[in-house]
Each structure stands twice: as C-alpha cells, then as structure tokens.
mmCIF file of C-alpha atoms in Angstrom:
data_model
loop_
_atom_site.group_PDB
_atom_site.id
_atom_site.type_symbol
_atom_site.label_atom_id
_atom_site.label_comp_id
_atom_site.label_asym_id
_atom_site.label_seq_id
_atom_site.Cartn_x
_atom_site.Cartn_y
_atom_site.Cartn_z
ATOM 1 C CA MET A 1208 -55.877 189.016 21.555
ATOM 2 C CA SER A 1209 -55.305 188.250 17.839
ATOM 3 C CA LEU A 1210 -57.920 187.424 15.331
ATOM 4 C CA GLY A 1211 -59.698 184.062 16.038
ATOM 5 C CA GLN A 1212 -57.463 183.423 19.028
ATOM 6 C CA SER A 1213 -54.466 183.193 16.465
ATOM 7 C CA ALA A 1214 -50.989 182.860 17.892
ATOM 8 C CA ALA A 1215 -49.818 185.508 15.562
ATOM 9 C CA PRO A 1216 -51.097 188.980 14.664
ATOM 10 C CA VAL A 1217 -53.269 189.085 11.633
ATOM 11 C CA LEU A 1218 -53.255 192.031 8.962
ATOM 12 C CA LEU A 1219 -55.827 192.859 6.188
ATOM 13 C CA HIS A 1220 -54.402 194.283 3.064
ATOM 14 C CA ILE A 1221 -56.266 197.519 2.180
ATOM 15 C CA ALA A 1222 -56.372 198.444 -1.440
ATOM 16 C CA THR A 1223 -59.177 201.057 -1.413
ATOM 17 C CA PRO A 1224 -58.588 204.582 -0.344
ATOM 18 C CA SER A 1225 -61.093 204.247 2.659
ATOM 19 C CA MET A 1226 -60.714 205.215 6.298
ATOM 20 C CA ALA A 1227 -63.895 203.055 6.739
ATOM 21 C CA ALA A 1228 -62.293 199.996 5.310
ATOM 22 C CA ALA A 1229 -59.367 200.217 7.734
ATOM 23 C CA GLU A 1230 -61.678 201.071 10.774
ATOM 24 C CA ASN A 1231 -64.082 198.149 9.953
ATOM 25 C CA ALA A 1232 -61.180 195.736 9.649
ATOM 26 C CA LEU A 1233 -59.853 196.723 13.090
ATOM 27 C CA ASP A 1234 -63.164 196.642 14.536
ATOM 28 C CA ALA A 1235 -63.834 193.171 13.181
ATOM 29 C CA GLY A 1236 -60.856 191.946 15.143
ATOM 30 C CA TYR A 1237 -57.885 192.269 12.856
ATOM 31 C CA ASP A 1238 -54.689 193.268 14.593
ATOM 32 C CA GLY A 1239 -53.520 195.549 11.900
ATOM 33 C CA VAL A 1240 -53.695 196.591 8.308
ATOM 34 C CA MET A 1241 -51.413 197.047 5.376
ATOM 35 C CA LEU A 1242 -52.085 199.942 3.267
ATOM 36 C CA ASP A 1243 -51.291 199.012 -0.357
ATOM 37 C CA LEU A 1244 -49.714 201.950 -2.354
ATOM 38 C CA GLN A 1245 -48.152 199.319 -4.748
ATOM 39 C CA HIS A 1246 -51.044 197.512 -6.222
ATOM 40 C CA GLY A 1247 -54.044 199.204 -4.570
ATOM 41 C CA GLU A 1248 -55.769 202.502 -5.365
ATOM 42 C CA ILE A 1249 -54.395 204.313 -2.461
ATOM 43 C CA GLY A 1250 -52.340 207.530 -3.236
ATOM 44 C CA LEU A 1251 -49.895 209.163 -0.811
ATOM 45 C CA ASP A 1252 -52.262 211.963 0.399
ATOM 46 C CA GLN A 1253 -54.992 209.273 0.801
ATOM 47 C CA ALA A 1254 -52.546 206.966 2.758
ATOM 48 C CA SER A 1255 -51.333 209.818 5.096
ATOM 49 C CA ASN A 1256 -55.081 210.552 6.098
ATOM 50 C CA MET A 1257 -55.850 206.867 6.631
ATOM 51 C CA LEU A 1258 -52.855 206.482 8.843
ATOM 52 C CA ARG A 1259 -53.961 209.497 10.909
ATOM 53 C CA SER A 1260 -57.395 207.939 11.402
ATOM 54 C CA ILE A 1261 -55.880 205.001 13.165
ATOM 55 C CA PRO A 1262 -54.621 205.225 16.832
ATOM 56 C CA ARG A 1263 -50.712 205.644 16.698
ATOM 57 C CA GLY A 1264 -49.915 202.899 19.077
ATOM 58 C CA ASN A 1265 -50.732 200.043 16.572
ATOM 59 C CA ALA A 1266 -47.512 198.295 16.026
ATOM 60 C CA TYR A 1267 -49.109 196.646 12.853
ATOM 61 C CA LEU A 1268 -50.042 199.715 11.016
ATOM 62 C CA PHE A 1269 -47.955 198.931 7.781
ATOM 63 C CA ALA A 1270 -47.876 200.530 4.419
ATOM 64 C CA ARG A 1271 -46.502 198.858 1.429
ATOM 65 C CA VAL A 1272 -44.762 201.274 -1.105
ATOM 66 C CA ALA A 1273 -44.350 200.815 -4.770
ATOM 67 C CA CYS A 1274 -40.555 201.414 -4.609
ATOM 68 C CA ILE A 1275 -37.971 202.599 -2.115
ATOM 69 C CA ASP A 1276 -38.433 206.386 -2.216
ATOM 70 C CA SER A 1277 -37.263 208.091 0.904
ATOM 71 C CA GLY A 1278 -39.714 211.051 0.292
ATOM 72 C CA VAL A 1279 -42.747 208.797 0.156
ATOM 73 C CA ILE A 1280 -41.500 206.638 3.105
ATOM 74 C CA GLY A 1281 -40.770 209.726 5.104
ATOM 75 C CA ARG A 1282 -44.347 211.209 4.794
ATOM 76 C CA LEU A 1283 -45.884 207.751 5.516
ATOM 77 C CA LEU A 1284 -43.822 207.385 8.662
ATOM 78 C CA ASP A 1285 -44.502 211.035 9.823
ATOM 79 C CA SER A 1286 -48.184 210.276 9.431
ATOM 80 C CA GLY A 1287 -47.923 207.312 11.756
ATOM 81 C CA ALA A 1288 -46.968 204.183 9.701
ATOM 82 C CA ARG A 1289 -45.306 201.683 12.069
ATOM 83 C CA GLY A 1290 -44.022 199.494 9.293
ATOM 84 C CA ILE A 1291 -42.848 200.010 5.737
ATOM 85 C CA VAL A 1292 -42.834 197.128 3.377
ATOM 86 C CA ALA A 1293 -40.705 197.366 0.313
ATOM 87 C CA PRO A 1294 -41.703 194.840 -2.396
ATOM 88 C CA THR A 1295 -39.421 192.488 -4.436
ATOM 89 C CA VAL A 1296 -36.263 193.058 -2.533
ATOM 90 C CA GLU A 1297 -33.533 191.018 -4.109
ATOM 91 C CA SER A 1298 -30.309 192.409 -2.875
ATOM 92 C CA ALA A 1299 -28.543 193.675 0.341
ATOM 93 C CA GLU A 1300 -28.200 197.114 -1.426
ATOM 94 C CA GLN A 1301 -31.939 197.372 -1.689
ATOM 95 C CA ALA A 1302 -32.337 196.350 1.816
ATOM 96 C CA GLN A 1303 -29.831 198.987 2.916
ATOM 97 C CA ALA A 1304 -31.655 201.738 0.979
ATOM 98 C CA LEU A 1305 -34.912 200.719 2.743
ATOM 99 C CA VAL A 1306 -33.129 200.989 6.105
ATOM 100 C CA SER A 1307 -31.719 204.386 5.219
ATOM 101 C CA ALA A 1308 -35.179 205.703 4.492
ATOM 102 C CA THR A 1309 -37.040 204.200 7.448
ATOM 103 C CA LYS A 1310 -34.418 204.732 10.316
ATOM 104 C CA TYR A 1311 -33.050 207.851 11.903
ATOM 105 C CA PRO A 1312 -29.283 208.178 12.378
ATOM 106 C CA PRO A 1313 -27.021 206.423 13.066
ATOM 107 C CA LEU A 1314 -28.850 203.476 11.384
ATOM 108 C CA GLY A 1315 -30.350 205.455 8.463
ATOM 109 C CA ARG A 1316 -30.893 208.903 7.075
ATOM 110 C CA ARG A 1317 -34.522 209.523 7.843
ATOM 111 C CA SER A 1318 -35.018 213.228 8.243
ATOM 112 C CA LEU A 1319 -36.362 214.416 11.647
ATOM 113 C CA GLY A 1320 -39.451 216.335 11.097
ATOM 114 C CA PRO A 1321 -42.701 214.687 12.374
ATOM 115 C CA SER A 1322 -45.838 216.222 11.163
ATOM 116 C CA ARG A 1323 -47.871 214.056 13.585
ATOM 117 C CA PRO A 1324 -47.226 214.873 17.280
ATOM 118 C CA ALA A 1325 -46.051 212.593 19.935
ATOM 119 C CA LEU A 1326 -45.439 209.703 17.483
ATOM 120 C CA TYR A 1327 -42.651 208.155 19.696
ATOM 121 C CA SER A 1328 -42.092 208.293 23.391
ATOM 122 C CA GLY A 1329 -38.724 208.137 25.159
ATOM 123 C CA ALA A 1330 -35.812 210.295 26.099
ATOM 124 C CA ASP A 1331 -34.127 209.808 22.820
ATOM 125 C CA TYR A 1332 -36.668 210.401 20.060
ATOM 126 C CA CYS A 1333 -34.560 208.996 17.200
ATOM 127 C CA ALA A 1334 -33.879 205.767 19.159
ATOM 128 C CA ALA A 1335 -37.467 205.509 20.002
ATOM 129 C CA GLY A 1336 -38.479 206.041 16.565
ATOM 130 C CA ASN A 1337 -36.030 203.292 15.242
ATOM 131 C CA GLN A 1338 -37.344 200.900 17.769
ATOM 132 C CA ALA A 1339 -41.098 201.752 16.881
ATOM 133 C CA VAL A 1340 -40.794 201.442 13.126
ATOM 134 C CA SER A 1341 -40.503 198.030 11.537
ATOM 135 C CA THR A 1342 -38.247 198.099 8.262
ATOM 136 C CA VAL A 1343 -39.913 195.113 6.273
ATOM 137 C CA VAL A 1344 -38.236 193.493 3.293
ATOM 138 C CA GLN A 1345 -40.670 191.688 1.054
ATOM 139 C CA ILE A 1346 -38.965 188.618 -0.738
ATOM 140 C CA GLU A 1347 -41.182 187.333 -3.449
ATOM 141 C CA THR A 1348 -38.858 186.067 -6.214
ATOM 142 C CA ALA A 1349 -36.343 183.295 -6.708
ATOM 143 C CA ALA A 1350 -33.546 185.792 -6.764
ATOM 144 C CA GLY A 1351 -34.606 187.244 -3.407
ATOM 145 C CA VAL A 1352 -34.673 183.705 -1.914
ATOM 146 C CA GLU A 1353 -31.122 183.097 -3.125
ATOM 147 C CA ALA A 1354 -30.058 186.468 -1.517
ATOM 148 C CA ALA A 1355 -31.950 185.874 1.674
ATOM 149 C CA ASP A 1356 -28.930 185.691 4.016
ATOM 150 C CA ARG A 1357 -27.359 188.859 2.449
ATOM 151 C CA ILE A 1358 -30.618 190.726 2.669
ATOM 152 C CA LEU A 1359 -31.421 189.613 6.354
ATOM 153 C CA SER A 1360 -27.981 190.347 7.577
ATOM 154 C CA VAL A 1361 -28.302 194.023 6.855
ATOM 155 C CA ASP A 1362 -28.374 196.048 10.127
ATOM 156 C CA GLY A 1363 -31.751 197.683 10.642
ATOM 157 C CA VAL A 1364 -33.908 195.143 8.755
ATOM 158 C CA ASP A 1365 -36.480 194.153 11.323
ATOM 159 C CA SER A 1366 -38.925 191.848 9.349
ATOM 160 C CA LEU A 1367 -39.272 189.625 6.271
ATOM 161 C CA TYR A 1368 -42.781 189.545 4.561
ATOM 162 C CA ILE A 1369 -43.046 186.666 2.013
ATOM 163 C CA GLY A 1370 -45.109 187.262 -1.141
ATOM 164 C CA PRO A 1371 -46.092 183.778 -2.415
ATOM 165 C CA SER A 1372 -47.908 184.695 -5.479
ATOM 166 C CA ASP A 1373 -45.123 186.498 -7.197
ATOM 167 C CA LEU A 1374 -42.823 183.926 -5.870
ATOM 168 C CA ALA A 1375 -44.898 181.273 -7.593
ATOM 169 C CA VAL A 1376 -44.645 183.189 -10.944
ATOM 170 C CA SER A 1377 -40.725 183.477 -10.533
ATOM 171 C CA TYR A 1378 -40.690 179.758 -10.386
ATOM 172 C CA GLY A 1379 -42.834 179.303 -13.428
ATOM 173 C CA LEU A 1380 -46.080 178.533 -11.537
ATOM 174 C CA PRO A 1381 -49.517 179.978 -11.444
ATOM 175 C CA GLY A 1382 -49.521 183.223 -9.346
ATOM 176 C CA ARG A 1383 -51.612 182.226 -6.320
ATOM 177 C CA PRO A 1384 -51.077 182.106 -2.621
ATOM 178 C CA ASP A 1385 -51.324 179.094 -0.207
ATOM 179 C CA TRP A 1386 -48.874 176.475 -1.524
ATOM 180 C CA SER A 1387 -48.598 173.340 0.666
ATOM 181 C CA ASP A 1388 -45.752 171.721 -1.366
ATOM 182 C CA GLY A 1389 -43.451 172.369 -4.222
ATOM 183 C CA PRO A 1390 -40.896 175.093 -4.760
ATOM 184 C CA VAL A 1391 -42.928 177.847 -3.115
ATOM 185 C CA ALA A 1392 -43.565 175.969 0.062
ATOM 186 C CA ASP A 1393 -39.887 174.924 0.181
ATOM 187 C CA ALA A 1394 -38.922 178.610 -0.212
ATOM 188 C CA VAL A 1395 -41.285 179.803 2.501
ATOM 189 C CA ALA A 1396 -39.741 177.208 4.964
ATOM 190 C CA HIS A 1397 -36.409 178.136 3.913
ATOM 191 C CA LEU A 1398 -36.872 181.917 4.392
ATOM 192 C CA ALA A 1399 -38.584 181.432 7.786
ATOM 193 C CA GLU A 1400 -35.682 179.348 9.029
ATOM 194 C CA ARG A 1401 -33.129 181.968 7.656
ATOM 195 C CA ALA A 1402 -35.086 184.794 9.246
ATOM 196 C CA ARG A 1403 -34.887 182.974 12.699
ATOM 197 C CA VAL A 1404 -31.201 182.633 12.230
ATOM 198 C CA HIS A 1405 -30.768 186.306 11.701
ATOM 199 C CA GLY A 1406 -33.234 187.386 14.392
ATOM 200 C CA VAL A 1407 -35.754 188.800 11.902
ATOM 201 C CA LYS A 1408 -39.466 188.464 12.306
ATOM 202 C CA VAL A 1409 -41.264 186.759 9.413
ATOM 203 C CA GLY A 1410 -44.809 187.155 8.064
ATOM 204 C CA LEU A 1411 -46.613 185.518 5.140
ATOM 205 C CA TYR A 1412 -49.539 186.432 2.951
ATOM 206 C CA CYS A 1413 -52.240 183.928 2.851
ATOM 207 C CA SER A 1414 -55.730 183.764 1.449
ATOM 208 C CA ASP A 1415 -57.310 180.818 3.211
ATOM 209 C CA PRO A 1416 -57.710 181.048 7.059
ATOM 210 C CA ALA A 1417 -57.150 177.345 7.498
ATOM 211 C CA PHE A 1418 -53.931 177.452 5.517
ATOM 212 C CA ALA A 1419 -52.832 180.485 7.533
ATOM 213 C CA ALA A 1420 -53.400 178.631 10.891
ATOM 214 C CA GLY A 1421 -51.327 175.761 9.668
ATOM 215 C CA GLN A 1422 -48.421 177.962 8.605
ATOM 216 C CA ILE A 1423 -48.382 179.857 11.897
ATOM 217 C CA LEU A 1424 -48.152 176.440 13.734
ATOM 218 C CA GLN A 1425 -45.817 174.629 11.195
ATOM 219 C CA THR A 1426 -43.627 177.560 10.137
ATOM 220 C CA GLY A 1427 -43.554 179.644 13.297
ATOM 221 C CA LEU A 1428 -44.693 182.782 11.647
ATOM 222 C CA ASP A 1429 -44.638 185.921 13.576
ATOM 223 C CA TYR A 1430 -47.561 187.509 11.751
ATOM 224 C CA VAL A 1431 -49.791 186.899 8.533
ATOM 225 C CA GLY A 1432 -51.524 188.894 6.091
ATOM 226 C CA LEU A 1433 -55.044 187.375 5.616
ATOM 227 C CA GLY A 1434 -57.065 188.724 2.681
ATOM 228 C CA ILE A 1435 -57.643 191.859 0.665
ATOM 229 C CA ASP A 1436 -60.484 194.131 1.074
ATOM 230 C CA LEU A 1437 -61.321 194.345 -2.706
ATOM 231 C CA MET A 1438 -61.371 190.562 -2.968
ATOM 232 C CA PHE A 1439 -63.644 190.412 0.046
ATOM 233 C CA ILE A 1440 -66.070 192.613 -1.616
ATOM 234 C CA SER A 1441 -65.993 190.587 -4.992
ATOM 235 C CA LYS A 1442 -66.262 187.279 -3.149
ATOM 236 C CA GLN A 1443 -69.298 188.394 -1.089
ATOM 237 C CA ALA A 1444 -70.918 190.149 -4.109
ATOM 238 C CA ARG A 1445 -70.648 186.831 -6.125
ATOM 239 C CA ALA A 1446 -72.023 184.837 -3.137
ATOM 240 C CA SER A 1447 -75.019 187.065 -2.611
ATOM 241 C CA LEU A 1448 -75.876 187.138 -6.358
ATOM 242 C CA ALA A 1449 -75.615 183.383 -6.564
ATOM 243 C CA ALA A 1450 -77.690 182.863 -3.424
ATOM 244 C CA LEU A 1451 -80.388 185.228 -4.871
ATOM 245 C CA LYS A 1452 -80.442 183.389 -8.214
ATOM 246 C CA GLU A 1453 -80.823 180.106 -6.329
ATOM 247 C CA ALA A 1454 -83.598 181.339 -4.285
ATOM 248 C CA SER A 1455 -85.453 183.008 -7.322
#
C-alpha cells in the first residue's frame, strides 16, 4: 500500500549521506527513495553503502546521478539501485547514452559484473536485469519538452521524471515546484500525455501533498517525488523554534 493510500508510489528525495534517513523514510510509509548524487551531499561510496542497506526487491530504489557516466551508473546498479535518473535530458542522444549505461546487451552496454549477489532472478540474468532496472530520463527544460517525442521513443527508456523547478526557470519563472497553471503546468500535462503515447511511466516532483494528490488524479502519474530530507529538517526546525518563541 502506498503512502497515505495514494494511488501511486511515493518517493522521498534523500540528500544527506545517511542510511538512517532512507530507513526512516521507508519506515514512515514512503514506497521508495531517490538518492541525490546531483544536488545532495551523497558521494558514490556513500550511495553504494546506502543502497546495500535497503532490501534489494524495492522497485523504487532510485539514484539520481550528476551526469551520464557509465562507471558511476554501473557501480550504483551493482550495489542494488533499481532506477537511474539522469537530469536535464534534452536529446535522443542523451537518452540513448543513458540506456547504454543502464541496460545489458542487446539493449545497452552495461558490464556484467555484479558486486551484490542475487540482484536479479531468472534464467536469463541480463534479461532479468534489464526488466528490473528503470532507465529514467528527467526532463526539466523547455528544450527537453520540445524534444520529448524523440527522447521517449528511444528503445530502453522506461520512465520520465519531470523536474518542475528547473522547468520553471527555463521558462523565465521562479524556480519552484507545484504549478497549477501557466507554462509549467501545460508542459507537465503535455509530457504526461506523450509518455502515455510511448508507453513510458511518468513521475513528477512535488512539495505539497495536496498538490501531489491532485496531480496523481488529474495527470495520471505513475509515481511522485514528495519532499526532500534536508528541507524537512529545515521546516521542522523553524516550526519548533517558532513554537518555542511563541510559548516563551
């Protein structure tokens, strides 16, 4: 059952290099996590250890990389990541490079050398691995929206994750999530529609639970990212200090 009886799995972005943060998110009811090697403080060794601390069967154990580097991606996958998210994908060539790094032959060029035992089950290990791992393109610019059909038509792309804050900046708007109208909202609706046409799953980062619930229903999202651990700490710290000041 997904968080709060949601119709779609819910992931927490993890920016801190903490096994406890991921463990507590899953214990609280999140369906999965996204380890952030792009904007967070998590290094490759730390991410690999965090991945090993989470049961390998979790389909929403994602890692977002800073760039499409087959060496980094290979280590994350061999440590148990079930999805690799590449940021700011704007071309079919970038999408193909991501597929090449995340999929075993014949789809890609991922090297066969698992460091974590029994990652995938099945008679054909490579086929099982390709089925188990989600290749996730993150579209978060106007250029990416324009190239969406070419990106989503690349064989091996499994999922689209929409980054609304950077998308807003690319349209000359403030960099925030949760847009109910305007060009960002239009782009989200367009991308979700194109993803369905291409048979690709689609997710969206949200910061407000009510907004996320509305997007799941209205846009037909397959999953959502909801919140970032560092922002939760900051928000609760400010609330606690404000409550103390008010009570003093």
